[in-house]
Short mmCIF file of C-alpha atoms and ligand atoms in Angstrom, two decimals:
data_model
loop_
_atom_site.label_atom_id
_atom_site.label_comp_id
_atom_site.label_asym_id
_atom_site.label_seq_id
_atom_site.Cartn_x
_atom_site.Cartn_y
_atom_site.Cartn_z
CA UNK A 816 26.47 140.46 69.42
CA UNK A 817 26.71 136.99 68.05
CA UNK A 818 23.51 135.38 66.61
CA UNK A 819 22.02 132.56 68.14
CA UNK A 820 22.15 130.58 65.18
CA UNK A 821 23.19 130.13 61.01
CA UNK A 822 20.84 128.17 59.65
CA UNK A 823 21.07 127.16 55.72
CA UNK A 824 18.02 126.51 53.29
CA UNK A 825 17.10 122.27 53.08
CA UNK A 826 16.74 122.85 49.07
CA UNK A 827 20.90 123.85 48.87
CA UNK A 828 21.07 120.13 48.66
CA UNK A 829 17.93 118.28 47.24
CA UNK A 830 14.61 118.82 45.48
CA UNK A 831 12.93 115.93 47.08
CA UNK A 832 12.49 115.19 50.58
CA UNK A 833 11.95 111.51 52.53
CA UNK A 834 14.13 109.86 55.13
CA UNK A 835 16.86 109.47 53.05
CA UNK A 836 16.71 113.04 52.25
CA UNK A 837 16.46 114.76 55.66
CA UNK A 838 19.72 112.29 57.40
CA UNK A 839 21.62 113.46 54.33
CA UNK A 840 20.50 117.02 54.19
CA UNK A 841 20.84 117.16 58.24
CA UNK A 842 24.63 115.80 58.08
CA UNK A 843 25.35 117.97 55.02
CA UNK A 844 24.27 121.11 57.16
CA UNK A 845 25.86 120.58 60.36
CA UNK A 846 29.01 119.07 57.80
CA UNK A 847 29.51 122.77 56.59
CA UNK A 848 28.96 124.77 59.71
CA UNK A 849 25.23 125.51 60.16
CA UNK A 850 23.57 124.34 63.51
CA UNK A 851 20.15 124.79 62.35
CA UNK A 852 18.02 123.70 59.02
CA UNK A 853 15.23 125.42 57.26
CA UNK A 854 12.57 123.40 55.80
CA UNK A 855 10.07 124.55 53.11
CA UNK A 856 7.05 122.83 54.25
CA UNK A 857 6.06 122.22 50.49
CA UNK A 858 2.70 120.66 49.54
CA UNK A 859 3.97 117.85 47.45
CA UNK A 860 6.69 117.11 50.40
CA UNK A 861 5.29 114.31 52.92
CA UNK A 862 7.27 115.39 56.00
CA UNK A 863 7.66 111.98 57.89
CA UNK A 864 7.83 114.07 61.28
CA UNK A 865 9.50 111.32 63.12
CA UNK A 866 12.45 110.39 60.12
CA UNK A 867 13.23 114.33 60.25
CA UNK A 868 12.97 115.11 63.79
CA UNK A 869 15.38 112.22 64.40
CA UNK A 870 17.54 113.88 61.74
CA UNK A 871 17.64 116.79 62.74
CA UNK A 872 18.54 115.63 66.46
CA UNK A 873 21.38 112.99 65.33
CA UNK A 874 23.23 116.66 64.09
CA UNK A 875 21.59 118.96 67.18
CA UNK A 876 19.88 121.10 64.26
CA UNK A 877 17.44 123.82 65.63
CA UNK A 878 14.60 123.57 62.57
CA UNK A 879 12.46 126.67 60.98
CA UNK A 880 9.53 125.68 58.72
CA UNK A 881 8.89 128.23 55.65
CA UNK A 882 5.73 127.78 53.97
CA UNK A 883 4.02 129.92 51.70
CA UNK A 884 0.25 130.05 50.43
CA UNK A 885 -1.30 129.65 47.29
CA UNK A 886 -4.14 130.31 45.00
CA UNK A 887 -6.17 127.46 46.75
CA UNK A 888 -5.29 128.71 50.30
CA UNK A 889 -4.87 132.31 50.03
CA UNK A 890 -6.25 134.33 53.09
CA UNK A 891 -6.36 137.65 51.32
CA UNK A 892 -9.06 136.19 48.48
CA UNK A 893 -12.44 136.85 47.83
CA UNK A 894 -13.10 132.80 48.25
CA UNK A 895 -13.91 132.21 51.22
CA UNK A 896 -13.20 128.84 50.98
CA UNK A 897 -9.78 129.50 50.10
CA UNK A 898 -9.29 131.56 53.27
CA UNK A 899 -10.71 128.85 55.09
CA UNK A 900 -8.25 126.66 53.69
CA UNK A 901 -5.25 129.17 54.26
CA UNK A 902 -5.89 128.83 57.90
CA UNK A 903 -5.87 125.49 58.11
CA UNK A 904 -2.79 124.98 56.03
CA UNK A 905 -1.26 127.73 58.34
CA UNK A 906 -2.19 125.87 61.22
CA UNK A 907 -1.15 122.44 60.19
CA UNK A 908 2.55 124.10 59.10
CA UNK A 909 2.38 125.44 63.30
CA UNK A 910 2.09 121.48 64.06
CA UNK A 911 4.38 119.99 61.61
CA UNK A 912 7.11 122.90 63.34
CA UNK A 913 5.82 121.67 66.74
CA UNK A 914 6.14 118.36 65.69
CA UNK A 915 9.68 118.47 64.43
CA UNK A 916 10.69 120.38 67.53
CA UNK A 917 11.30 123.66 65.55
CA UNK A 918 10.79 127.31 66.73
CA UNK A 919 9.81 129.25 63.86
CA UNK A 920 7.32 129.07 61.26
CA UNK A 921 7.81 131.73 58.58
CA UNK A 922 7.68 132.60 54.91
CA UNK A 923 5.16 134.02 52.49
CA UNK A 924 2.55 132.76 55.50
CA UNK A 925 0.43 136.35 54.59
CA UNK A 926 -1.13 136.11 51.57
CA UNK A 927 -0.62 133.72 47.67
CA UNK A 928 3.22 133.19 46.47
CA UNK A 929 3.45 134.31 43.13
CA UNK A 930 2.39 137.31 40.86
CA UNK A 931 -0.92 139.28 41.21
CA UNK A 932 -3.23 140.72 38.31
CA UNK A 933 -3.81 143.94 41.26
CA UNK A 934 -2.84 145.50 44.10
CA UNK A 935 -4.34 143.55 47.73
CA UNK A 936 -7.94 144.89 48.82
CA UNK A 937 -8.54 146.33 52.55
CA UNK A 938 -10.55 143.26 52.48
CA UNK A 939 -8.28 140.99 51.90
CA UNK A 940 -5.77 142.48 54.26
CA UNK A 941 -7.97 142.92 57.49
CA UNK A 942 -9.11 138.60 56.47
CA UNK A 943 -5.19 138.21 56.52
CA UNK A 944 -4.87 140.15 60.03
CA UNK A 945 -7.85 137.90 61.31
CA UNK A 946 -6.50 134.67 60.45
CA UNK A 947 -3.06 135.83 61.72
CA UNK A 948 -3.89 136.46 64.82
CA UNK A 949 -5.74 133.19 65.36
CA UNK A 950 -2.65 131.02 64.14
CA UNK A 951 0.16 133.50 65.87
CA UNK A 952 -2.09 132.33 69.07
CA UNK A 953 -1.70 128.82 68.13
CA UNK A 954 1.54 128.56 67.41
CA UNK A 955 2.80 130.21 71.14
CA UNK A 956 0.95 127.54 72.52
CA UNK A 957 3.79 125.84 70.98
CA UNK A 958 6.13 128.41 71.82
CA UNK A 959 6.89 129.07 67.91
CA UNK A 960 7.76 132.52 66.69
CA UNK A 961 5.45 133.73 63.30
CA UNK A 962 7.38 134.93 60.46
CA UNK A 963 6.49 137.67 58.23
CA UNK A 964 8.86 137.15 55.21
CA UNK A 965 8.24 140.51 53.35
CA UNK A 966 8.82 139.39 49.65
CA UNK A 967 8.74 141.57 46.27
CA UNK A 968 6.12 142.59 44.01
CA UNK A 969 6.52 139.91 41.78
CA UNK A 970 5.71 137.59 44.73
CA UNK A 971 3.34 138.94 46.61
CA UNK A 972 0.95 142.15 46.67
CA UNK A 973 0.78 142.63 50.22
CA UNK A 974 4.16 142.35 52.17
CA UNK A 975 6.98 144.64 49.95
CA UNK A 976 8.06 146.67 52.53
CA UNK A 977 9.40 146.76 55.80
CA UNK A 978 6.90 149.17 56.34
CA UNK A 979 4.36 147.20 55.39
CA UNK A 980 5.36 144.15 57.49
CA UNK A 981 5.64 146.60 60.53
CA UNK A 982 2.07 147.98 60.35
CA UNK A 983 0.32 144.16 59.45
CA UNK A 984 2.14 143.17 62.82
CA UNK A 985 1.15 146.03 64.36
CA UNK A 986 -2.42 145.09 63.22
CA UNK A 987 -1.92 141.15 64.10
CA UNK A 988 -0.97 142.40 67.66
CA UNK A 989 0.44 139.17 69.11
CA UNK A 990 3.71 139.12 70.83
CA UNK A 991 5.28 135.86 69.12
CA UNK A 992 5.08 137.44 65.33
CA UNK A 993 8.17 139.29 63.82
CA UNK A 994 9.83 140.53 60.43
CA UNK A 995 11.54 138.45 58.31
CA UNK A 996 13.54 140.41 56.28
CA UNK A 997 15.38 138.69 53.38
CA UNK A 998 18.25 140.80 51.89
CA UNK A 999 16.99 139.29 48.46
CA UNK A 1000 13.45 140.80 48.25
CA UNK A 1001 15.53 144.13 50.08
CA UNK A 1002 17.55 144.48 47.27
CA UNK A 1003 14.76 145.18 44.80
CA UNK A 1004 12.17 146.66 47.05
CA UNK A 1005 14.05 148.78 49.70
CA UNK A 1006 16.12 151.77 49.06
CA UNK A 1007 18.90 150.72 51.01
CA UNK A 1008 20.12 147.61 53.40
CA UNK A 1009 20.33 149.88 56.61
CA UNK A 1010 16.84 151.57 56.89
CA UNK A 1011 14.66 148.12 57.14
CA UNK A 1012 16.65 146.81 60.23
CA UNK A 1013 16.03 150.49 61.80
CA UNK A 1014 12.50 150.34 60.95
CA UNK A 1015 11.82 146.79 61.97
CA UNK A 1016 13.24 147.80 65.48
CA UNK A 1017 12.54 145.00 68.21
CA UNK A 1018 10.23 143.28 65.74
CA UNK A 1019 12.97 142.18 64.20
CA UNK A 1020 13.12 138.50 64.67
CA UNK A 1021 14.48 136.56 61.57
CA UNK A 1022 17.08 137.39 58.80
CA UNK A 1023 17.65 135.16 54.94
CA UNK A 1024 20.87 136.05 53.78
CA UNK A 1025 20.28 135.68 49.59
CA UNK A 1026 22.59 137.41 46.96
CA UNK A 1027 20.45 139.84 44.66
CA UNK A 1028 20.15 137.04 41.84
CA UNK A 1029 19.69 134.01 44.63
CA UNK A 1030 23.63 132.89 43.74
CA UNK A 1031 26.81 133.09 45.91
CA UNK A 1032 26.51 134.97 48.55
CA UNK A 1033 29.46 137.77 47.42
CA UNK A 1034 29.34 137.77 43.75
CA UNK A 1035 26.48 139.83 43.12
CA UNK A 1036 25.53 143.69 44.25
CA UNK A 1037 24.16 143.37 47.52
CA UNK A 1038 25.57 145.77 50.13
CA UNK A 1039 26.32 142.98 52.73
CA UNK A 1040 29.13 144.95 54.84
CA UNK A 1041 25.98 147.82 55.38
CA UNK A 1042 23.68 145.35 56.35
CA UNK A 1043 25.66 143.23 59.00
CA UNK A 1044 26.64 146.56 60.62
CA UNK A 1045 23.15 147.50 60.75
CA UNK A 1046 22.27 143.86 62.26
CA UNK A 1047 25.49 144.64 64.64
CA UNK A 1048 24.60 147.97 66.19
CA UNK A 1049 20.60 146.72 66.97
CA UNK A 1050 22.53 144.08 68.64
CA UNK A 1051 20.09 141.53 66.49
CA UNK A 1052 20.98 138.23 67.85
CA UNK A 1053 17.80 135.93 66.31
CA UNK A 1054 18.46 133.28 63.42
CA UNK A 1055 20.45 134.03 59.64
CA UNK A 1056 19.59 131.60 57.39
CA UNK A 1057 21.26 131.41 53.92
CA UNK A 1058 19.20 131.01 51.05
CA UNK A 1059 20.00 130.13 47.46
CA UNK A 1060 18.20 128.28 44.79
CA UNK A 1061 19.38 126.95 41.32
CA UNK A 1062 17.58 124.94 38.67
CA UNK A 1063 21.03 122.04 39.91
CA UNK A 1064 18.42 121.51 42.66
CA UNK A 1065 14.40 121.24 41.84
CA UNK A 1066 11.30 121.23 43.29
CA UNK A 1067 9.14 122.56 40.98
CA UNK A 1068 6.16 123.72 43.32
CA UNK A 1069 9.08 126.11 44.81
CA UNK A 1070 11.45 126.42 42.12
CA UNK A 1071 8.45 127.58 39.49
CA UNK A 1072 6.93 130.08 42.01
CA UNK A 1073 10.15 132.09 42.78
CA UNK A 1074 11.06 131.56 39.22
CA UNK A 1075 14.19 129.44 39.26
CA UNK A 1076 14.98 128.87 35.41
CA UNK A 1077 18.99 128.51 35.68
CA UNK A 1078 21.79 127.24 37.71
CA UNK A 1079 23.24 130.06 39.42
CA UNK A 1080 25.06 127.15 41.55
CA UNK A 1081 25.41 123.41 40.81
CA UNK A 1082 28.07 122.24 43.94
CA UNK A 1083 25.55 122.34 47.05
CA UNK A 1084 28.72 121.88 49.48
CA UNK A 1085 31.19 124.10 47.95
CA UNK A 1086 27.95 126.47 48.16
CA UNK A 1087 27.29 126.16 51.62
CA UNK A 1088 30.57 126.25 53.30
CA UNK A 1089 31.62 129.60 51.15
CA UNK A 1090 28.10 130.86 52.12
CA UNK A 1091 28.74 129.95 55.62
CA UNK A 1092 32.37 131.20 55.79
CA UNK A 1093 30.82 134.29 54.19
CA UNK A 1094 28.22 135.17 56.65
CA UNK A 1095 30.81 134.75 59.55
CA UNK A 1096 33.59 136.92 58.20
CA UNK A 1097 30.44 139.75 57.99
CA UNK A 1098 29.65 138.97 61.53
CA UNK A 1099 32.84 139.86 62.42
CA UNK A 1100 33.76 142.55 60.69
CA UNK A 1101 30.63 143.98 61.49
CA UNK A 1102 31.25 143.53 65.12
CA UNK A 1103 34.29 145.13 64.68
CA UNK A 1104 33.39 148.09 63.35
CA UNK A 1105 30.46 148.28 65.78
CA UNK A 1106 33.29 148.21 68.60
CA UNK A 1107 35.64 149.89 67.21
CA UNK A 1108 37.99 147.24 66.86
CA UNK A 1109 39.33 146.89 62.78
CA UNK A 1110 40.32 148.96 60.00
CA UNK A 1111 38.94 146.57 57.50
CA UNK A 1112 35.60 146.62 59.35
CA UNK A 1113 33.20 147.93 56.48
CA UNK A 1114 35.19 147.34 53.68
CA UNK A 1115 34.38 144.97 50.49
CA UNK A 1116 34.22 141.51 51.38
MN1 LIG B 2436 13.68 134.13 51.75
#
């Protein structure tokens, strides 16, 4: 089954965003093949909802928000004003989505972005549940799906495994929340690229396509052709969004927390059409080899 939609990360092309930013960064992605955007809803980024909804609509780009948490906002900590805070930045990310006429808020939405001194408390995880629920509620008001991006250790304490993610939703217990799984964070937590789409199941409702060092998609040691066949036979037919970050492209709130100290890329186009061209000639083989239908289904790519 064919996915609904390829979707490519807003910080492929610039650090910054503004008018200027999101027309260019809209015509860029629909330029090389994508027909929907994700935007990091970044603190120091003033999202002029009206500049980048009429963007976005000028190219017929579906839109997915990512946020992620911090210190300050953090719904797993012991400050309760920081929780407080969490849930309100949560909720304001829901609007901005709503705003920009997108359909999925996701990302590191669980807990802080960036590395912890411990492991997470039962505290802080049944807070996180809590305020979960509340802004999963919110958000299908709007009729926007909840991501849970599960991220590595160096990331986050909570969310490492697809086992984890499964059991917080379970928790959550709200219909419009799903796994995110990124094959990224997969390819240093998870012991293969098969068993998180089987565990995820029907919860399964967004994919980030990111090479093992967050280069080209192809030039690194992710097992891609296992994945996509995996992805073929659940018949998963929600959004793939490609991912990549380099220090050619920079904004430092993001680019410090994930720990972006090197180009791994520095030509954003020739980036996202080989990413794009990439991810389709997976789909297909994968299909193929789902069906039946090619010898060079599951072979290197
Ligand atoms: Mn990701």
């Amino acid at each position: 089954m064919q996915p609904q939609s390829l979707g490519v990360h807003a910080l492929v092309w610039v650090g910054t965003w503004g008018a200027d930013n999101a027309r260019r960064t809209a015509a860029h992605a629909r330029a090389c093949g994508y027909d929907r955007l994700e935007i990091p809803l970044l603190d120091a980024w003033d999202v002029d909802t009206a500049e980048t909804r009429r963007a976005l609509d000028d190219h017929d780009l579906a839109m997915t928000g990512n946020l992620f948490l911090t210190e300050a906002t953090d719904i797993t900590s012991d400050d309760r004003d920081a929780v407080r805070a969490g849930e309100l930045r949560l909720r304001h990310g829901v609007d901005t989505v709503h705003h920009l006429g997108g359909d999925y808020l996701t990302g590191t939405v669980y807990s802080k972005l960036g590395r912890y001194a411990g492991p997470a408390t039962a505290r802080g995880r049944a807070q996180c549940v809590e305020v979960l629920r509340r802004v999963a509620q919110h958000a299908a008001d709007a009729g926007i799906r909840l991501g849970i991006e599960i991220c590595n250790r160096y990331e986050t304490n909570l969310i490492n495994t697809t086992a984890q993610a499964v059991e917080l939703i379970k928790a959550i217990d709200q219909p419009n929340v799903c796994v995110h799984l990124d094959t990224y964070h997969m390819s240093i937590e998870e012991p293969d690229m098969v068993s998180p789409v089987l565990t995820s199941g029907d919860l399964l409702g967004y994919v980030h396509i990111g090479e093992n060092h967050r280069g080209y998609p192809g030039s690194g040691r992710t097992d891609f052709a296992a994945f996509f066949r995996t992805l073929a036979h659940v018949g998963y037919s929600g959004p793939i969004t490609f991912e990549a970050f380099s220090s050619a492209v920079v904004e430092p709130e993001l680019s410090n927390a994930l720990c972006i100290w090197r180009d791994l890329w520095v030509d954003s186009e020739d980036l996202a059409r080989h990413a794009h061209g990439f991810i389709e000639t997976q789909l297909r083989a994968a299909e193929a080899a789902v069906t039946g239908g090619s010898p060079r289904a599951g072979g290197p790519q």
